[in-house]
Amino acid sequence: MSLTSYPAVHPPAGTDPGPEPAAQEHETLEVVPLRHPWRWVAVAATAVLLAQFVNGLVTNPGWEWDVFARFITTETILHAVWVTLQLTFYGTVVGFALGIVLAFMRLSASPFLRAVSYAYIWAFRSIPLIVQLLFWFNLAYLYKELEFGIPFGPGFVSFDTMNLVGAMSAAVLGLALHQAAYAAEIVRGGVLAVDSGQLEAAAALGIPRLRQLRRIVLPQAMRSILPNAANEIISLFKGTSIVSVMAIGELFYQVQVVYGRNGRVVPLLMVATAWYILLTTVLSVLQHYVERHYAKGAVR
C-alpha cells in the first residue's frame, strides 16, 4: 500500500492570491458585546432602595438630626468616648500579651503547658463575657483579700480586694482575659502558617531560637495574624458597650443616661452609632497600612 502526496498548488507568479477564506469570513463577522440585562436590573433596584433609605434619613422628622447635632460633641459624650478607647486599649494590650504567652504554651513540647493553655482557652471562650465581667466585679465577695508570700504558707503582703478591684479594673480584667483566649488562637494559627522548613534551615545555620522567632517567624506570621487580630480589636471596641451593666461611663452607658433624662432615644442612639462607625473606620485604615507594611516582599 502506497501513500501519494499531491504537490501544493501555488498561484501563478505576479498574480494576487487574495485573502484566505477564513480571513474573509472573520472580516464579515459583527462583534457584539456580551449583554447583562439582569445585572442592570439589580443595579437599578439597589439604587432605588438606597435612594429611598437616604430620603428617609433626610426627610423623616423622627431622626431628630438637630438633637443629634447638639449632643454629638458634648463634653459628656466625648469623655465617654475616651473611656471607651481606654477600655479598648488596655484590653487589647493585656489580652494580646497574655494571648502570645498562651499561644506558645500550646505550641510547647510540654504536655502540661499545652493542657493548661488549652483549658484556659476552652474555659474563657465558653463563658459569656457578661458573666466574666460580673464575676470580676464581685471578686470581693469570694476573696476578702489577696496575699503574696510562700505558696500554701504564710503571706507577706496582702491587699483588700474591695479597694483593689474597682469597676474600671474589673472591666479591664474581664475584657483582657476574655480577649486573651481568642488572641492565643490567632497567634498560634499565624505561627503554624509559617513553613517549618524555614526554621530547620535557620537551625542548620546556627541562628539562635529567639532570633529565629523575631526575624523569621513573626514577620511572616504577622501576615496571617493581622487580619484576624484587627477584627478582634474592632469587636472588642464595640464589645466595650457590655460594661454598661457595671455602670461604667463608657459611650453606650452615657448615651443611655442622657436619653433616659430627655427621652430622645433615637437621636442619642445615632450619636453612639456615629462614634462607633467613625472610630471603627479609623481602626480599619490603620489596619490597612500595617498590613501593607508586613506584606512587603510578598505582594507585588
PDB file of C-alpha atoms in Angstrom:
ATOM      1  CA  MET A   1       0.000   0.000   0.000  1.00  0.00           C
ATOM      2  CA  SER A   2       1.489   3.319  -1.031  1.00  0.00           C
ATOM      3  CA  LEU A   3       0.709   6.839   0.109  1.00  0.00           C
ATOM      4  CA  THR A   4       0.652   9.539  -2.510  1.00  0.00           C
ATOM      5  CA  SER A   5       1.059  13.245  -1.639  1.00  0.00           C
ATOM      6  CA  TYR A   6      -0.059  15.815  -4.116  1.00  0.00           C
ATOM      7  CA  PRO A   7       2.154  18.844  -4.604  1.00  0.00           C
ATOM      8  CA  ALA A   8       0.856  22.142  -3.284  1.00  0.00           C
ATOM      9  CA  VAL A   9      -0.762  24.308  -5.868  1.00  0.00           C
ATOM     10  CA  HIS A  10       0.738  27.823  -5.998  1.00  0.00           C
ATOM     11  CA  PRO A  11      -0.812  30.727  -7.843  1.00  0.00           C
ATOM     12  CA  PRO A  12       0.999  31.892 -10.972  1.00  0.00           C
ATOM     13  CA  ALA A  13       3.740  34.395 -10.458  1.00  0.00           C
ATOM     14  CA  GLY A  14       2.652  38.010 -10.492  1.00  0.00           C
ATOM     15  CA  THR A  15      -0.979  37.345  -9.521  1.00  0.00           C
ATOM     16  CA  ASP A  16      -2.686  38.363  -6.256  1.00  0.00           C
ATOM     17  CA  PRO A  17      -3.840  35.279  -4.375  1.00  0.00           C
ATOM     18  CA  GLY A  18      -6.395  37.326  -2.437  1.00  0.00           C
ATOM     19  CA  PRO A  19      -7.362  36.846   1.199  1.00  0.00           C
ATOM     20  CA  GLU A  20      -7.764  33.425   2.678  1.00  0.00           C
ATOM     21  CA  PRO A  21     -11.351  32.161   3.003  1.00  0.00           C
ATOM     22  CA  ALA A  22     -11.097  32.142   6.816  1.00  0.00           C
ATOM     23  CA  ALA A  23      -9.893  35.748   6.843  1.00  0.00           C
ATOM     24  CA  GLN A  24     -12.794  36.755   4.575  1.00  0.00           C
ATOM     25  CA  GLU A  25     -15.212  35.080   6.983  1.00  0.00           C
ATOM     26  CA  HIS A  26     -13.733  36.885  10.016  1.00  0.00           C
ATOM     27  CA  GLU A  27     -13.991  40.245   8.272  1.00  0.00           C
ATOM     28  CA  THR A  28     -17.694  39.769   7.781  1.00  0.00           C
ATOM     29  CA  LEU A  29     -18.394  38.850  11.444  1.00  0.00           C
ATOM     30  CA  GLU A  30     -20.034  41.514  13.602  1.00  0.00           C
ATOM     31  CA  VAL A  31     -18.646  41.744  17.165  1.00  0.00           C
ATOM     32  CA  VAL A  32     -21.492  42.103  19.661  1.00  0.00           C
ATOM     33  CA  PRO A  33     -20.621  42.845  23.337  1.00  0.00           C
ATOM     34  CA  LEU A  34     -21.985  40.462  25.918  1.00  0.00           C
ATOM     35  CA  ARG A  35     -25.116  41.895  27.479  1.00  0.00           C
ATOM     36  CA  HIS A  36     -26.075  41.552  31.159  1.00  0.00           C
ATOM     37  CA  PRO A  37     -29.701  42.689  31.441  1.00  0.00           C
ATOM     38  CA  TRP A  38     -30.256  41.201  34.905  1.00  0.00           C
ATOM     39  CA  ARG A  39     -27.155  42.928  36.212  1.00  0.00           C
ATOM     40  CA  TRP A  40     -28.615  46.276  35.234  1.00  0.00           C
ATOM     41  CA  VAL A  41     -31.924  45.316  36.822  1.00  0.00           C
ATOM     42  CA  ALA A  42     -30.091  44.546  40.094  1.00  0.00           C
ATOM     43  CA  VAL A  43     -28.183  47.842  39.900  1.00  0.00           C
ATOM     44  CA  ALA A  44     -31.392  49.802  39.316  1.00  0.00           C
ATOM     45  CA  ALA A  45     -33.245  48.067  42.156  1.00  0.00           C
ATOM     46  CA  THR A  46     -30.344  48.623  44.561  1.00  0.00           C
ATOM     47  CA  ALA A  47     -30.066  52.287  43.570  1.00  0.00           C
ATOM     48  CA  VAL A  48     -33.785  52.807  44.193  1.00  0.00           C
ATOM     49  CA  LEU A  49     -33.570  51.188  47.630  1.00  0.00           C
ATOM     50  CA  LEU A  50     -30.546  53.300  48.571  1.00  0.00           C
ATOM     51  CA  ALA A  51     -32.285  56.469  47.367  1.00  0.00           C
ATOM     52  CA  GLN A  52     -35.348  55.631  49.466  1.00  0.00           C
ATOM     53  CA  PHE A  53     -33.176  54.961  52.529  1.00  0.00           C
ATOM     54  CA  VAL A  54     -31.292  58.258  52.176  1.00  0.00           C
ATOM     55  CA  ASN A  55     -34.548  60.119  51.563  1.00  0.00           C
ATOM     56  CA  GLY A  56     -35.972  58.624  54.757  1.00  0.00           C
ATOM     57  CA  LEU A  57     -32.913  59.691  56.735  1.00  0.00           C
ATOM     58  CA  VAL A  58     -33.205  63.246  55.482  1.00  0.00           C
ATOM     59  CA  THR A  59     -36.952  63.810  55.493  1.00  0.00           C
ATOM     60  CA  ASN A  60     -38.186  61.694  58.421  1.00  0.00           C
ATOM     61  CA  PRO A  61     -38.523  64.022  61.439  1.00  0.00           C
ATOM     62  CA  GLY A  62     -38.245  61.061  63.821  1.00  0.00           C
ATOM     63  CA  TRP A  63     -34.472  61.029  63.412  1.00  0.00           C
ATOM     64  CA  GLU A  64     -34.272  64.482  65.040  1.00  0.00           C
ATOM     65  CA  TRP A  65     -30.971  65.489  63.479  1.00  0.00           C
ATOM     66  CA  ASP A  66     -30.962  68.769  65.384  1.00  0.00           C
ATOM     67  CA  VAL A  67     -30.824  66.829  68.667  1.00  0.00           C
ATOM     68  CA  PHE A  68     -28.110  64.599  67.177  1.00  0.00           C
ATOM     69  CA  ALA A  69     -26.009  67.645  66.230  1.00  0.00           C
ATOM     70  CA  ARG A  70     -26.454  69.130  69.706  1.00  0.00           C
ATOM     71  CA  PHE A  71     -25.176  66.054  71.566  1.00  0.00           C
ATOM     72  CA  ILE A  72     -22.577  64.568  69.203  1.00  0.00           C
ATOM     73  CA  THR A  73     -19.716  66.659  70.635  1.00  0.00           C
ATOM     74  CA  THR A  74     -20.877  67.442  74.168  1.00  0.00           C
ATOM     75  CA  GLU A  75     -18.358  67.072  76.976  1.00  0.00           C
ATOM     76  CA  THR A  76     -20.213  64.092  78.448  1.00  0.00           C
ATOM     77  CA  ILE A  77     -20.154  62.160  75.178  1.00  0.00           C
ATOM     78  CA  LEU A  78     -16.514  62.998  74.452  1.00  0.00           C
ATOM     79  CA  HIS A  79     -15.488  61.808  77.917  1.00  0.00           C
ATOM     80  CA  ALA A  80     -17.447  58.601  77.349  1.00  0.00           C
ATOM     81  CA  VAL A  81     -15.632  58.082  74.034  1.00  0.00           C
ATOM     82  CA  TRP A  82     -12.320  58.494  75.863  1.00  0.00           C
ATOM     83  CA  VAL A  83     -13.320  55.872  78.438  1.00  0.00           C
ATOM     84  CA  THR A  84     -14.296  53.502  75.609  1.00  0.00           C
ATOM     85  CA  LEU A  85     -10.907  53.998  73.949  1.00  0.00           C
ATOM     86  CA  GLN A  86      -9.149  53.334  77.252  1.00  0.00           C
ATOM     87  CA  LEU A  87     -11.032  50.082  77.755  1.00  0.00           C
ATOM     88  CA  THR A  88     -10.203  49.026  74.198  1.00  0.00           C
ATOM     89  CA  PHE A  89      -6.520  49.909  74.525  1.00  0.00           C
ATOM     90  CA  TYR A  90      -5.916  48.205  77.868  1.00  0.00           C
ATOM     91  CA  GLY A  91      -7.997  45.186  76.913  1.00  0.00           C
ATOM     92  CA  THR A  92      -6.064  44.806  73.654  1.00  0.00           C
ATOM     93  CA  VAL A  93      -2.573  45.253  75.115  1.00  0.00           C
ATOM     94  CA  VAL A  94      -3.075  42.984  78.121  1.00  0.00           C
ATOM     95  CA  GLY A  95      -5.169  40.484  76.164  1.00  0.00           C
ATOM     96  CA  PHE A  96      -2.695  40.031  73.317  1.00  0.00           C
ATOM     97  CA  ALA A  97       0.306  39.974  75.681  1.00  0.00           C
ATOM     98  CA  LEU A  98      -1.285  37.102  77.591  1.00  0.00           C
ATOM     99  CA  GLY A  99      -2.526  35.557  74.335  1.00  0.00           C
ATOM    100  CA  ILE A 100       1.025  35.350  72.955  1.00  0.00           C
ATOM    101  CA  VAL A 101       2.144  33.508  76.088  1.00  0.00           C
ATOM    102  CA  LEU A 102      -0.803  31.119  75.836  1.00  0.00           C
ATOM    103  CA  ALA A 103      -0.144  30.534  72.132  1.00  0.00           C
ATOM    104  CA  PHE A 104       3.457  29.472  72.710  1.00  0.00           C
ATOM    105  CA  MET A 105       2.350  27.338  75.646  1.00  0.00           C
ATOM    106  CA  ARG A 106       0.070  25.457  73.244  1.00  0.00           C
ATOM    107  CA  LEU A 107       2.966  25.096  70.821  1.00  0.00           C
ATOM    108  CA  SER A 108       5.272  23.863  73.597  1.00  0.00           C
ATOM    109  CA  ALA A 109       6.628  20.340  73.741  1.00  0.00           C
ATOM    110  CA  SER A 110       5.456  20.103  77.359  1.00  0.00           C
ATOM    111  CA  PRO A 111       2.125  18.246  77.682  1.00  0.00           C
ATOM    112  CA  PHE A 112       1.423  20.062  80.956  1.00  0.00           C
ATOM    113  CA  LEU A 113       1.813  23.548  79.423  1.00  0.00           C
ATOM    114  CA  ARG A 114      -0.280  22.534  76.421  1.00  0.00           C
ATOM    115  CA  ALA A 115      -3.028  21.212  78.706  1.00  0.00           C
ATOM    116  CA  VAL A 116      -3.077  24.370  80.854  1.00  0.00           C
ATOM    117  CA  SER A 117      -3.227  26.629  77.797  1.00  0.00           C
ATOM    118  CA  TYR A 118      -5.969  24.554  76.182  1.00  0.00           C
ATOM    119  CA  ALA A 119      -8.014  24.546  79.421  1.00  0.00           C
ATOM    120  CA  TYR A 120      -7.735  28.347  79.707  1.00  0.00           C
ATOM    121  CA  ILE A 121      -8.801  28.914  76.098  1.00  0.00           C
ATOM    122  CA  TRP A 122     -11.653  26.416  76.416  1.00  0.00           C
ATOM    123  CA  ALA A 123     -12.962  27.997  79.631  1.00  0.00           C
ATOM    124  CA  PHE A 124     -12.800  31.662  78.628  1.00  0.00           C
ATOM    125  CA  ARG A 125     -14.292  31.030  75.188  1.00  0.00           C
ATOM    126  CA  SER A 126     -17.128  29.041  76.758  1.00  0.00           C
ATOM    127  CA  ILE A 127     -18.186  31.524  79.460  1.00  0.00           C
ATOM    128  CA  PRO A 128     -20.137  34.579  78.183  1.00  0.00           C
ATOM    129  CA  LEU A 129     -18.298  37.868  78.563  1.00  0.00           C
ATOM    130  CA  ILE A 130     -21.021  39.444  80.686  1.00  0.00           C
ATOM    131  CA  VAL A 131     -20.728  36.592  83.199  1.00  0.00           C
ATOM    132  CA  GLN A 132     -16.949  37.076  83.380  1.00  0.00           C
ATOM    133  CA  LEU A 133     -17.339  40.815  83.935  1.00  0.00           C
ATOM    134  CA  LEU A 134     -19.857  40.355  86.738  1.00  0.00           C
ATOM    135  CA  PHE A 135     -17.637  37.710  88.338  1.00  0.00           C
ATOM    136  CA  TRP A 136     -14.613  40.021  88.475  1.00  0.00           C
ATOM    137  CA  PHE A 137     -16.812  42.888  89.620  1.00  0.00           C
ATOM    138  CA  ASN A 138     -17.922  40.740  92.595  1.00  0.00           C
ATOM    139  CA  LEU A 139     -14.484  39.291  93.326  1.00  0.00           C
ATOM    140  CA  ALA A 140     -14.520  40.758  96.845  1.00  0.00           C
ATOM    141  CA  TYR A 141     -17.493  38.534  97.671  1.00  0.00           C
ATOM    142  CA  LEU A 142     -15.324  35.422  97.247  1.00  0.00           C
ATOM    143  CA  TYR A 143     -11.934  36.726  98.341  1.00  0.00           C
ATOM    144  CA  LYS A 144     -11.774  39.422 101.001  1.00  0.00           C
ATOM    145  CA  GLU A 145      -8.051  39.948 100.485  1.00  0.00           C
ATOM    146  CA  LEU A 146      -5.168  38.728  98.343  1.00  0.00           C
ATOM    147  CA  GLU A 147      -1.870  37.690  99.902  1.00  0.00           C
ATOM    148  CA  PHE A 148       1.587  37.267  98.387  1.00  0.00           C
ATOM    149  CA  GLY A 149       4.092  35.037 100.122  1.00  0.00           C
ATOM    150  CA  ILE A 150       5.158  31.401 100.340  1.00  0.00           C
ATOM    151  CA  PRO A 151       2.764  29.075  98.443  1.00  0.00           C
ATOM    152  CA  PHE A 152       0.492  27.273 100.919  1.00  0.00           C
ATOM    153  CA  GLY A 153       2.401  29.083 103.686  1.00  0.00           C
ATOM    154  CA  PRO A 154       2.452  32.470 105.394  1.00  0.00           C
ATOM    155  CA  GLY A 155       1.804  35.618 103.380  1.00  0.00           C
ATOM    156  CA  PHE A 156       4.000  38.707 103.463  1.00  0.00           C
ATOM    157  CA  VAL A 157       1.890  41.301 101.612  1.00  0.00           C
ATOM    158  CA  SER A 158      -1.902  41.472 101.484  1.00  0.00           C
ATOM    159  CA  PHE A 159      -4.368  43.642  99.564  1.00  0.00           C
ATOM    160  CA  ASP A 160      -8.009  44.347 100.250  1.00  0.00           C
ATOM    161  CA  THR A 161      -9.908  43.233  97.131  1.00  0.00           C
ATOM    162  CA  MET A 162     -12.732  45.692  97.832  1.00  0.00           C
ATOM    163  CA  ASN A 163     -10.374  48.595  97.175  1.00  0.00           C
ATOM    164  CA  LEU A 164      -8.053  46.759  94.789  1.00  0.00           C
ATOM    165  CA  VAL A 165     -10.576  45.762  92.113  1.00  0.00           C
ATOM    166  CA  GLY A 166     -12.940  48.587  91.263  1.00  0.00           C
ATOM    167  CA  ALA A 167     -15.430  48.803  88.430  1.00  0.00           C
ATOM    168  CA  MET A 168     -12.882  50.020  85.857  1.00  0.00           C
ATOM    169  CA  SER A 169     -10.262  47.479  86.935  1.00  0.00           C
ATOM    170  CA  ALA A 170     -12.795  44.655  86.815  1.00  0.00           C
ATOM    171  CA  ALA A 171     -13.870  45.737  83.326  1.00  0.00           C
ATOM    172  CA  VAL A 172     -10.284  45.817  82.005  1.00  0.00           C
ATOM    173  CA  LEU A 173      -9.506  42.490  83.668  1.00  0.00           C
ATOM    174  CA  GLY A 174     -12.597  40.805  82.264  1.00  0.00           C
ATOM    175  CA  LEU A 175     -12.107  42.182  78.749  1.00  0.00           C
ATOM    176  CA  ALA A 176      -8.385  41.335  78.703  1.00  0.00           C
ATOM    177  CA  LEU A 177      -8.757  37.767  79.982  1.00  0.00           C
ATOM    178  CA  HIS A 178     -11.596  37.143  77.538  1.00  0.00           C
ATOM    179  CA  GLN A 179      -9.598  38.642  74.676  1.00  0.00           C
ATOM    180  CA  ALA A 180      -6.520  36.568  75.546  1.00  0.00           C
ATOM    181  CA  ALA A 181      -8.332  33.315  74.753  1.00  0.00           C
ATOM    182  CA  TYR A 182      -9.093  34.452  71.201  1.00  0.00           C
ATOM    183  CA  ALA A 183      -5.727  36.178  70.727  1.00  0.00           C
ATOM    184  CA  ALA A 184      -3.930  32.939  71.637  1.00  0.00           C
ATOM    185  CA  GLU A 185      -5.621  31.040  68.827  1.00  0.00           C
ATOM    186  CA  ILE A 186      -4.976  33.853  66.352  1.00  0.00           C
ATOM    187  CA  VAL A 187      -1.261  33.951  67.192  1.00  0.00           C
ATOM    188  CA  ARG A 188      -0.981  30.154  67.189  1.00  0.00           C
ATOM    189  CA  GLY A 189      -2.608  29.965  63.755  1.00  0.00           C
ATOM    190  CA  GLY A 190      -0.224  32.593  62.392  1.00  0.00           C
ATOM    191  CA  VAL A 191       2.841  30.790  63.715  1.00  0.00           C
ATOM    192  CA  LEU A 192       1.661  27.457  62.311  1.00  0.00           C
ATOM    193  CA  ALA A 193       1.194  29.119  58.912  1.00  0.00           C
ATOM    194  CA  VAL A 194       4.968  29.633  58.627  1.00  0.00           C
ATOM    195  CA  ASP A 195       6.707  26.781  56.808  1.00  0.00           C
ATOM    196  CA  SER A 196       8.604  24.652  59.305  1.00  0.00           C
ATOM    197  CA  GLY A 197      11.341  24.100  56.737  1.00  0.00           C
ATOM    198  CA  GLN A 198      12.491  27.680  57.250  1.00  0.00           C
ATOM    199  CA  LEU A 199      13.063  27.022  60.943  1.00  0.00           C
ATOM    200  CA  GLU A 200      15.001  23.875  60.109  1.00  0.00           C
ATOM    201  CA  ALA A 201      17.180  25.833  57.692  1.00  0.00           C
ATOM    202  CA  ALA A 202      17.732  28.578  60.285  1.00  0.00           C
ATOM    203  CA  ALA A 203      18.676  25.991  62.916  1.00  0.00           C
ATOM    204  CA  ALA A 204      21.118  24.400  60.462  1.00  0.00           C
ATOM    205  CA  LEU A 205      22.765  27.805  60.020  1.00  0.00           C
ATOM    206  CA  GLY A 206      23.146  28.131  63.793  1.00  0.00           C
ATOM    207  CA  ILE A 207      20.692  31.025  64.242  1.00  0.00           C
ATOM    208  CA  PRO A 208      19.543  31.244  67.897  1.00  0.00           C
ATOM    209  CA  ARG A 209      15.911  30.327  68.659  1.00  0.00           C
ATOM    210  CA  LEU A 210      14.961  33.809  69.857  1.00  0.00           C
ATOM    211  CA  ARG A 211      16.359  35.376  66.708  1.00  0.00           C
ATOM    212  CA  GLN A 212      14.538  32.797  64.583  1.00  0.00           C
ATOM    213  CA  LEU A 213      11.313  33.850  66.256  1.00  0.00           C
ATOM    214  CA  ARG A 214      11.997  37.580  65.939  1.00  0.00           C
ATOM    215  CA  ARG A 215      13.421  37.727  62.413  1.00  0.00           C
ATOM    216  CA  ILE A 216      11.898  34.738  60.613  1.00  0.00           C
ATOM    217  CA  VAL A 217       8.699  33.523  62.251  1.00  0.00           C
ATOM    218  CA  LEU A 218       6.938  36.667  63.443  1.00  0.00           C
ATOM    219  CA  PRO A 219       7.389  38.830  60.279  1.00  0.00           C
ATOM    220  CA  GLN A 220       5.773  36.065  58.212  1.00  0.00           C
ATOM    221  CA  ALA A 221       3.205  35.110  60.830  1.00  0.00           C
ATOM    222  CA  MET A 222       2.025  38.726  61.059  1.00  0.00           C
ATOM    223  CA  ARG A 223       0.548  38.430  57.548  1.00  0.00           C
ATOM    224  CA  SER A 224      -1.856  35.801  58.887  1.00  0.00           C
ATOM    225  CA  ILE A 225      -2.263  37.304  62.350  1.00  0.00           C
ATOM    226  CA  LEU A 226      -3.092  40.893  61.436  1.00  0.00           C
ATOM    227  CA  PRO A 227      -6.471  40.497  59.653  1.00  0.00           C
ATOM    228  CA  ASN A 228      -7.910  38.334  62.426  1.00  0.00           C
ATOM    229  CA  ALA A 229      -6.310  40.423  65.162  1.00  0.00           C
ATOM    230  CA  ALA A 230      -7.772  43.610  63.694  1.00  0.00           C
ATOM    231  CA  ASN A 231     -11.221  42.018  63.614  1.00  0.00           C
ATOM    232  CA  GLU A 232     -10.847  41.063  67.278  1.00  0.00           C
ATOM    233  CA  ILE A 233      -9.783  44.592  68.241  1.00  0.00           C
ATOM    234  CA  ILE A 234     -12.765  46.083  66.431  1.00  0.00           C
ATOM    235  CA  SER A 235     -15.057  43.544  68.081  1.00  0.00           C
ATOM    236  CA  LEU A 236     -13.545  44.426  71.466  1.00  0.00           C
ATOM    237  CA  PHE A 237     -14.069  48.131  70.775  1.00  0.00           C
ATOM    238  CA  LYS A 238     -17.764  47.573  70.111  1.00  0.00           C
ATOM    239  CA  GLY A 239     -17.972  44.965  72.874  1.00  0.00           C
ATOM    240  CA  THR A 240     -16.989  47.539  75.494  1.00  0.00           C
ATOM    241  CA  SER A 241     -20.656  48.552  75.462  1.00  0.00           C
ATOM    242  CA  ILE A 242     -21.363  45.459  77.556  1.00  0.00           C
ATOM    243  CA  VAL A 243     -19.597  47.003  80.570  1.00  0.00           C
ATOM    244  CA  SER A 244     -22.588  49.331  80.877  1.00  0.00           C
ATOM    245  CA  VAL A 245     -24.031  46.652  83.201  1.00  0.00           C
ATOM    246  CA  MET A 246     -21.322  47.712  85.671  1.00  0.00           C
ATOM    247  CA  ALA A 247     -22.334  51.404  85.499  1.00  0.00           C
ATOM    248  CA  ILE A 248     -19.034  52.429  83.875  1.00  0.00           C
ATOM    249  CA  GLY A 249     -19.313  55.689  81.974  1.00  0.00           C
ATOM    250  CA  GLU A 250     -18.382  54.416  78.529  1.00  0.00           C
ATOM    251  CA  LEU A 251     -20.122  55.578  75.366  1.00  0.00           C
ATOM    252  CA  PHE A 252     -23.222  53.389  75.360  1.00  0.00           C
ATOM    253  CA  TYR A 253     -23.825  53.857  79.088  1.00  0.00           C
ATOM    254  CA  GLN A 254     -23.657  57.657  78.830  1.00  0.00           C
ATOM    255  CA  VAL A 255     -25.998  57.626  75.852  1.00  0.00           C
ATOM    256  CA  GLN A 256     -28.472  55.595  77.913  1.00  0.00           C
ATOM    257  CA  VAL A 257     -28.182  58.073  80.774  1.00  0.00           C
ATOM    258  CA  VAL A 258     -28.832  61.057  78.503  1.00  0.00           C
ATOM    259  CA  TYR A 259     -31.830  59.628  76.675  1.00  0.00           C
ATOM    260  CA  GLY A 260     -33.180  58.382  79.990  1.00  0.00           C
ATOM    261  CA  ARG A 261     -33.381  62.023  81.064  1.00  0.00           C
ATOM    262  CA  ASN A 262     -34.634  63.732  77.911  1.00  0.00           C
ATOM    263  CA  GLY A 263     -36.495  60.868  76.197  1.00  0.00           C
ATOM    264  CA  ARG A 264     -34.714  61.407  72.845  1.00  0.00           C
ATOM    265  CA  VAL A 265     -33.868  57.730  72.290  1.00  0.00           C
ATOM    266  CA  VAL A 266     -33.321  57.594  68.520  1.00  0.00           C
ATOM    267  CA  PRO A 267     -31.030  60.633  68.070  1.00  0.00           C
ATOM    268  CA  LEU A 268     -28.934  59.620  71.084  1.00  0.00           C
ATOM    269  CA  LEU A 269     -28.557  56.095  69.716  1.00  0.00           C
ATOM    270  CA  MET A 270     -27.443  57.662  66.447  1.00  0.00           C
ATOM    271  CA  VAL A 271     -24.814  59.626  68.397  1.00  0.00           C
ATOM    272  CA  ALA A 272     -23.374  56.361  69.700  1.00  0.00           C
ATOM    273  CA  THR A 273     -23.661  54.802  66.241  1.00  0.00           C
ATOM    274  CA  ALA A 274     -21.804  57.684  64.602  1.00  0.00           C
ATOM    275  CA  TRP A 275     -18.918  57.466  67.071  1.00  0.00           C
ATOM    276  CA  TYR A 276     -18.661  53.690  66.715  1.00  0.00           C
ATOM    277  CA  ILE A 277     -18.613  53.999  62.907  1.00  0.00           C
ATOM    278  CA  LEU A 278     -16.025  56.798  62.976  1.00  0.00           C
ATOM    279  CA  LEU A 279     -13.609  55.035  65.313  1.00  0.00           C
ATOM    280  CA  THR A 280     -14.059  51.668  63.594  1.00  0.00           C
ATOM    281  CA  THR A 281     -13.188  53.361  60.287  1.00  0.00           C
ATOM    282  CA  VAL A 282     -10.022  54.801  61.827  1.00  0.00           C
ATOM    283  CA  LEU A 283      -9.031  51.338  63.089  1.00  0.00           C
ATOM    284  CA  SER A 284      -9.712  49.864  59.647  1.00  0.00           C
ATOM    285  CA  VAL A 285      -7.471  52.455  57.983  1.00  0.00           C
ATOM    286  CA  LEU A 286      -4.675  51.716  60.464  1.00  0.00           C
ATOM    287  CA  GLN A 287      -5.150  48.001  59.769  1.00  0.00           C
ATOM    288  CA  HIS A 288      -4.712  48.631  56.032  1.00  0.00           C
ATOM    289  CA  TYR A 289      -1.378  50.411  56.447  1.00  0.00           C
ATOM    290  CA  VAL A 290       0.001  47.923  58.972  1.00  0.00           C
ATOM    291  CA  GLU A 291      -0.959  45.014  56.699  1.00  0.00           C
ATOM    292  CA  ARG A 292       0.686  46.750  53.746  1.00  0.00           C
ATOM    293  CA  HIS A 293       3.877  47.151  55.776  1.00  0.00           C
ATOM    294  CA  TYR A 294       4.093  43.453  56.620  1.00  0.00           C
ATOM    295  CA  ALA A 295       3.123  42.460  53.067  1.00  0.00           C
ATOM    296  CA  LYS A 296       6.386  43.855  51.664  1.00  0.00           C
ATOM    297  CA  GLY A 297       8.103  41.225  49.578  1.00  0.00           C
ATOM    298  CA  ALA A 298       5.023  39.013  49.461  1.00  0.00           C
ATOM    299  CA  VAL A 299       2.708  41.127  47.280  1.00  0.00           C
ATOM    300  CA  ARG A 300       3.932  42.699  44.051  1.00  0.00           C
TER     301      ARG A 300
END
